[in-house]
Amino acid sequence: MNESYQCDELIRDFEKSSDRCEPLWDTKLCWPSAAVNETLELPCPRREFDNQTASRDCILFDDGSGTDRSIWTMGNYSYCQDPDNYTGLFIAVAHEKYLQTEDQMWEHKLLVTSQLIYLLSFLVLAVALVLFLLFKKLRNARTRLHMHMLSATIMQVVMWLMHSVLFDTQLLSAYMYLEVLSKINVHVAFKFSNDFRLIVEQMFTRLNSYLHYIVLAGLERYFETTSLFWLLMEGWFLYELICRKPLETKTSIKRYVIIGWGVPIIVTSPWMVYHVYSAHNDVYWVKHDLTVYLIAVSAFLTFVVRMIL
C-alpha cells in the first residue's frame, strides 16, 4: 500500500477538532495529525537528501467570523531542494505581482462594484423604510405591505453583503493569488503553486460543515425568497383591492404577512436540510449545486402568478 492510500486512511479516521490539524497528503509526504502550534519534521521524499527533513506547522487561522480553525502552513521543503531553486525569492516575487495585479483583475473589480451597489441599495431602502416609520399619516394597508417588502429586501441585501465580505472576498483573493503563480515563470513555480493550492483548499473547503456558514447561507436564501414573495403579496393585494373588494374601507393584511414570511420557510427548509445532512467536497455549494432549483422554481412561479394578477 503506497503512502497516499495510507494517508487517505488517516484522513478518514481523523475526528475533527479545533485544536488539531487533520492529516494532509501534499503529493510529496503524508503529514499526520498535529496539535496547534506543533511543528512536524519528516524525512525528505527524495533519497538523495537522506539527512535532511521537511517541516510544516499546525496553526490557528482566523477566518474573519470570530471562529479560529486549525490549519497547516505551507510545507518547508527548502532543505530538500537544489541550491538553485530560490523558493524564498519566488515567494517575494509572487506576492509583489499579486499586489500589482489585484486591482486590475476583472473579478476583483466586479466583486467590489457589486458590493458598492448593494451598499447603496441598502442605504436607499433604509431611508425609505425610515420615512414610512416616521410619517404615521402615510400608514394604511398598502403602505404597511410596502414596509414588509422593504424589510425583506433590506435583509436580503444585508445577508448578501455579509456573505460577500466574509467568504467571497477571501476566496477570490486566494484564487487570484493562484492565477498570479501560474503566470510567473520560475523553476519552483509549479511545486509551490501546488502546495499553495492544497493549503487554500484546506482553508476553504467543507465550509458547509461550520454552523455559522450554514446559517448565513440559509438566511441569505430565505430572505432572497421572501423579497420575491412580497412582490407577489403586493400584486395580490392590488388585485383584491381593485377587482374583489373595491368598496371595503378596512383591509386586514394578516394573511399577507403570514404568507409573505411563512411560505419562504417552507420553500427554503428542504434546501437547507439537504445541505446540513449531506456531504460536499466543493467550496461553493451555495451557488453552484442543482438543489438551488428548489428555490428558483418557487421564484419563477411567483413571477408567473404576479403577471397573471
Coordinates of C-alpha atoms in Angstrom, one line a residue:
M1 CA 0.0 0.0 0.0
N2 CA 1.6 3.3 -1.0
E3 CA 1.9 6.4 1.1
S4 CA -1.1 8.3 -0.4
Y5 CA -3.5 5.4 0.4
Q6 CA -2.2 5.3 3.9
C7 CA -2.7 9.0 4.2
D8 CA -6.3 8.6 2.9
E9 CA -7.0 6.2 5.7
L10 CA -5.6 8.6 8.3
I11 CA -7.8 11.3 7.0
R12 CA -10.9 9.1 7.1
D13 CA -10.2 8.0 10.6
F14 CA -9.4 11.5 11.9
E15 CA -12.0 13.1 14.2
K16 CA -12.2 16.8 13.6
S17 CA -11.0 19.0 16.4
S18 CA -10.3 22.7 16.6
D19 CA -7.0 22.1 18.4
R20 CA -5.6 19.7 15.9
C21 CA -4.8 19.8 12.2
E22 CA -6.1 16.9 10.1
P23 CA -3.7 14.6 8.3
L24 CA -2.6 16.0 4.9
W25 CA -1.3 14.5 1.7
D26 CA 0.5 17.1 -0.3
T27 CA 1.7 14.9 -3.1
K28 CA 5.1 14.5 -1.5
L29 CA 4.7 13.4 2.1
C30 CA 1.8 12.3 4.4
W31 CA 1.6 14.6 7.3
P32 CA -0.1 13.0 10.3
S33 CA -2.3 14.9 12.7
A34 CA -0.6 17.5 14.9
A35 CA -1.6 19.7 17.7
V36 CA -1.9 23.5 17.3
N37 CA 1.5 25.3 17.5
E38 CA 3.3 22.0 16.9
T39 CA 5.9 21.6 14.2
L40 CA 6.3 18.3 12.4
E41 CA 9.5 17.2 10.7
L42 CA 9.6 14.4 8.2
P43 CA 12.5 13.0 6.1
C44 CA 12.7 14.5 2.6
P45 CA 10.8 12.5 0.0
R46 CA 13.9 12.2 -2.3
R47 CA 16.6 9.6 -1.3
E48 CA 19.5 12.0 -2.1
F49 CA 18.5 14.1 0.9
D50 CA 18.8 11.3 3.5
N51 CA 20.0 13.5 6.3
Q52 CA 17.6 16.4 5.7
T53 CA 14.0 17.0 6.8
A54 CA 10.9 18.9 5.6
S55 CA 8.8 20.7 8.1
R56 CA 5.2 22.0 8.5
D57 CA 3.5 23.9 11.3
C58 CA 0.0 23.5 12.6
I59 CA -1.5 26.9 13.4
L60 CA -4.8 28.6 14.3
F61 CA -6.4 30.5 11.4
D62 CA -8.9 33.3 12.0
D63 CA -11.5 33.1 9.1
G64 CA -12.9 36.6 9.9
S65 CA -16.0 35.5 11.6
G66 CA -14.6 35.1 15.1
T67 CA -14.0 31.4 14.8
D68 CA -10.5 30.0 14.8
R69 CA -9.7 26.9 12.9
S70 CA -6.6 24.7 12.9
I71 CA -4.8 24.6 9.5
W72 CA -1.4 23.6 8.2
T73 CA 1.1 26.2 7.0
M74 CA 2.9 25.6 3.7
G75 CA 5.5 22.8 3.9
N76 CA 9.1 23.9 4.2
Y77 CA 11.0 21.8 1.7
S78 CA 13.9 24.2 1.4
Y79 CA 16.4 21.6 2.6
C80 CA 15.1 19.1 0.1
Q81 CA 15.6 21.2 -3.0
D82 CA 18.6 22.0 -5.2
P83 CA 20.5 25.2 -4.2
D84 CA 19.4 27.0 -7.4
N85 CA 15.7 26.7 -6.5
Y86 CA 15.2 30.1 -4.8
T87 CA 11.9 29.4 -3.1
G88 CA 12.1 32.5 -0.9
L89 CA 12.8 34.8 -3.8
F90 CA 9.8 33.2 -5.7
I91 CA 7.5 33.9 -2.8
A92 CA 8.5 37.5 -2.7
V93 CA 8.1 38.0 -6.4
A94 CA 4.7 36.2 -6.4
H95 CA 3.4 38.4 -3.6
E96 CA 4.6 41.6 -5.3
K97 CA 3.0 40.6 -8.6
Y98 CA -0.2 39.8 -6.7
L99 CA -0.4 43.2 -5.1
Q100 CA 0.3 44.8 -8.5
T101 CA -2.4 42.9 -10.4
E102 CA -5.1 42.6 -7.6
D103 CA -6.9 45.9 -8.6
Q104 CA -6.5 45.2 -12.3
M105 CA -8.3 41.8 -12.4
W106 CA -11.8 42.0 -13.6
E107 CA -13.1 39.5 -11.0
H108 CA -11.9 41.8 -8.2
K109 CA -13.4 44.9 -9.9
L110 CA -16.7 43.1 -10.4
L111 CA -16.9 42.0 -6.7
V112 CA -16.0 45.4 -5.4
T113 CA -18.6 47.1 -7.8
S114 CA -21.3 44.6 -6.7
Q115 CA -20.6 45.3 -3.0
L116 CA -20.8 49.1 -3.6
I117 CA -24.1 48.7 -5.5
Y118 CA -25.6 46.5 -2.7
L119 CA -24.4 49.0 -0.1
L120 CA -26.0 51.9 -2.0
S121 CA -29.2 49.8 -2.3
F122 CA -29.2 49.2 1.4
L123 CA -28.9 52.9 2.2
V124 CA -31.8 53.9 -0.2
L125 CA -34.1 51.1 1.1
A126 CA -33.3 52.0 4.7
V127 CA -34.1 55.7 4.1
A128 CA -37.5 54.7 2.5
L129 CA -38.3 52.4 5.5
V130 CA -37.5 55.1 8.0
L131 CA -39.7 57.6 6.2
F132 CA -42.6 55.2 6.4
L133 CA -42.0 54.7 10.1
L134 CA -41.7 58.4 10.8
F135 CA -44.7 59.7 8.9
K136 CA -47.7 58.0 10.6
K137 CA -50.1 59.8 8.3
L138 CA -48.9 57.6 5.5
R139 CA -50.0 54.5 7.4
N140 CA -52.6 52.3 5.6
A141 CA -52.8 48.7 4.5
R142 CA -50.9 49.3 1.3
T143 CA -48.0 51.2 2.9
R144 CA -47.8 48.5 5.6
L145 CA -47.3 46.0 2.9
H146 CA -44.6 48.3 1.4
M147 CA -42.8 48.3 4.8
H148 CA -42.8 44.5 4.9
M149 CA -41.4 44.3 1.4
L150 CA -38.7 46.9 2.2
S151 CA -37.8 45.0 5.3
A152 CA -37.4 41.7 3.4
T153 CA -35.3 43.4 0.7
I154 CA -33.1 45.1 3.2
M155 CA -32.4 41.8 5.0
Q156 CA -31.6 40.2 1.6
V157 CA -29.1 42.9 0.9
V158 CA -27.5 42.6 4.4
M159 CA -27.2 38.8 4.1
W160 CA -25.6 39.1 0.6
L161 CA -23.1 41.7 1.9
M162 CA -22.2 39.6 4.9
H163 CA -21.6 36.5 2.7
S164 CA -19.6 38.5 0.2
V165 CA -17.3 40.1 2.8
L166 CA -16.8 37.0 4.9
F167 CA -16.4 34.4 2.2
D168 CA -16.4 35.7 -1.4
T169 CA -13.6 38.2 -0.8
Q170 CA -11.3 35.6 0.8
L171 CA -12.0 33.0 -1.9
L172 CA -11.4 35.5 -4.7
S173 CA -8.1 36.6 -3.2
A174 CA -6.9 33.0 -2.9
Y175 CA -7.7 32.2 -6.5
M176 CA -6.2 35.4 -7.8
Y177 CA -3.0 34.5 -6.0
L178 CA -3.0 31.1 -7.8
E179 CA -3.6 32.9 -11.1
V180 CA -0.5 35.1 -10.4
L181 CA 1.5 32.0 -9.5
S182 CA 0.6 30.2 -12.7
K183 CA 1.9 33.2 -14.8
I184 CA 5.3 33.5 -13.2
N185 CA 8.0 31.6 -15.0
V186 CA 10.2 30.4 -12.1
H187 CA 11.7 26.9 -11.7
V188 CA 9.8 26.2 -8.4
A189 CA 6.5 27.8 -9.5
F190 CA 4.8 24.5 -10.3
K191 CA 5.8 22.9 -7.0
F192 CA 5.0 26.0 -4.9
S193 CA 1.6 26.6 -6.6
N194 CA 0.5 23.0 -6.0
D195 CA 1.5 23.4 -2.3
F196 CA -0.4 26.7 -2.1
R197 CA -3.4 25.2 -3.7
L198 CA -3.6 22.4 -1.2
I199 CA -3.4 24.9 1.7
V200 CA -6.2 27.0 0.1
E201 CA -8.4 24.0 -0.4
Q202 CA -7.9 23.0 3.2
M203 CA -8.8 26.6 4.4
F204 CA -11.9 27.0 2.3
T205 CA -13.4 23.5 1.6
R206 CA -16.0 21.9 3.8
L207 CA -17.3 25.4 4.8
N208 CA -20.7 23.8 4.9
S209 CA -19.7 21.8 8.0
Y210 CA -19.5 25.0 10.0
L211 CA -22.7 26.1 11.6
H212 CA -22.2 29.8 11.1
Y213 CA -21.8 29.4 7.3
I214 CA -24.8 27.1 7.1
V215 CA -26.9 29.6 9.0
L216 CA -25.7 32.6 6.9
A217 CA -26.3 30.7 3.6
G218 CA -29.8 29.6 4.7
L219 CA -30.8 33.1 5.8
E220 CA -29.5 34.5 2.5
R221 CA -31.7 32.2 0.6
Y222 CA -34.6 32.7 2.9
F223 CA -34.6 36.5 2.5
E224 CA -34.0 36.2 -1.2
T225 CA -37.2 34.1 -1.5
T226 CA -39.1 36.4 0.9
S227 CA -38.4 39.5 -1.1
L228 CA -39.9 37.8 -4.2
F229 CA -42.9 36.6 -2.2
W230 CA -43.6 40.1 -1.0
L231 CA -43.7 41.3 -4.6
L232 CA -46.4 38.6 -5.1
M233 CA -48.2 39.9 -2.0
E234 CA -48.2 43.4 -3.4
G235 CA -49.8 42.2 -6.6
W236 CA -52.3 40.0 -4.7
F237 CA -53.3 42.9 -2.5
L238 CA -53.9 45.2 -5.5
Y239 CA -56.0 42.5 -7.2
E240 CA -58.1 42.1 -4.1
L241 CA -58.5 45.9 -3.7
I242 CA -59.5 46.7 -7.3
C243 CA -61.3 43.6 -8.5
R244 CA -62.9 42.0 -5.5
K245 CA -63.3 44.5 -2.6
P246 CA -63.2 48.0 -4.1
L247 CA -65.7 49.4 -1.6
E248 CA -64.2 47.9 1.6
T249 CA -62.7 50.6 3.8
K250 CA -60.7 48.5 6.2
T251 CA -58.4 45.8 4.9
S252 CA -56.5 43.4 7.0
I253 CA -53.0 42.4 5.9
K254 CA -52.7 39.5 8.4
R255 CA -53.0 36.8 5.8
Y256 CA -50.5 38.5 3.5
V257 CA -48.0 38.7 6.4
I258 CA -48.4 35.0 7.2
I259 CA -47.9 34.0 3.5
G260 CA -45.1 36.6 2.8
W261 CA -43.0 35.5 5.8
G262 CA -44.2 31.9 6.3
V263 CA -44.2 30.3 2.8
P264 CA -40.5 31.1 2.2
I265 CA -39.7 29.0 5.3
I266 CA -41.4 26.0 3.6
V267 CA -39.6 26.7 0.4
T268 CA -36.1 27.1 1.8
S269 CA -36.2 24.5 4.6
P270 CA -35.8 21.4 2.3
W271 CA -32.8 23.1 0.6
M272 CA -31.1 23.9 3.9
V273 CA -31.9 20.4 5.4
Y274 CA -30.4 18.7 2.4
H275 CA -27.1 20.6 2.8
V276 CA -26.9 20.1 6.5
Y277 CA -27.2 16.3 6.2
S278 CA -25.3 15.7 3.0
A279 CA -21.5 15.6 2.3
H280 CA -20.0 18.1 0.0
N281 CA -16.4 18.4 -1.3
D282 CA -16.7 21.7 -3.2
V283 CA -16.3 25.2 -1.8
Y284 CA -19.3 26.9 -3.3
W285 CA -22.3 24.5 -2.8
V286 CA -24.4 27.6 -2.1
K287 CA -24.2 29.0 -5.6
H288 CA -23.4 26.1 -7.9
D289 CA -25.4 23.0 -7.0
L290 CA -28.6 21.8 -8.6
T291 CA -30.6 21.9 -5.4
V292 CA -30.8 25.7 -5.9
Y293 CA -33.7 24.9 -8.3
L294 CA -35.8 24.2 -5.2
I295 CA -35.8 27.9 -4.7
A296 CA -35.5 29.0 -8.3
V297 CA -38.7 27.2 -9.3
S298 CA -40.7 28.8 -6.5
A299 CA -39.3 32.2 -7.5
F300 CA -40.3 31.6 -11.1
L301 CA -43.8 30.6 -10.0
T302 CA -44.2 33.8 -8.0
F303 CA -43.4 35.9 -11.1
V304 CA -45.9 33.9 -13.2
V305 CA -48.7 34.5 -10.6
R306 CA -47.7 38.1 -10.4
M307 CA -48.0 38.5 -14.1
I308 CA -51.5 36.8 -14.1
L309 CA -52.7 39.1 -11.3

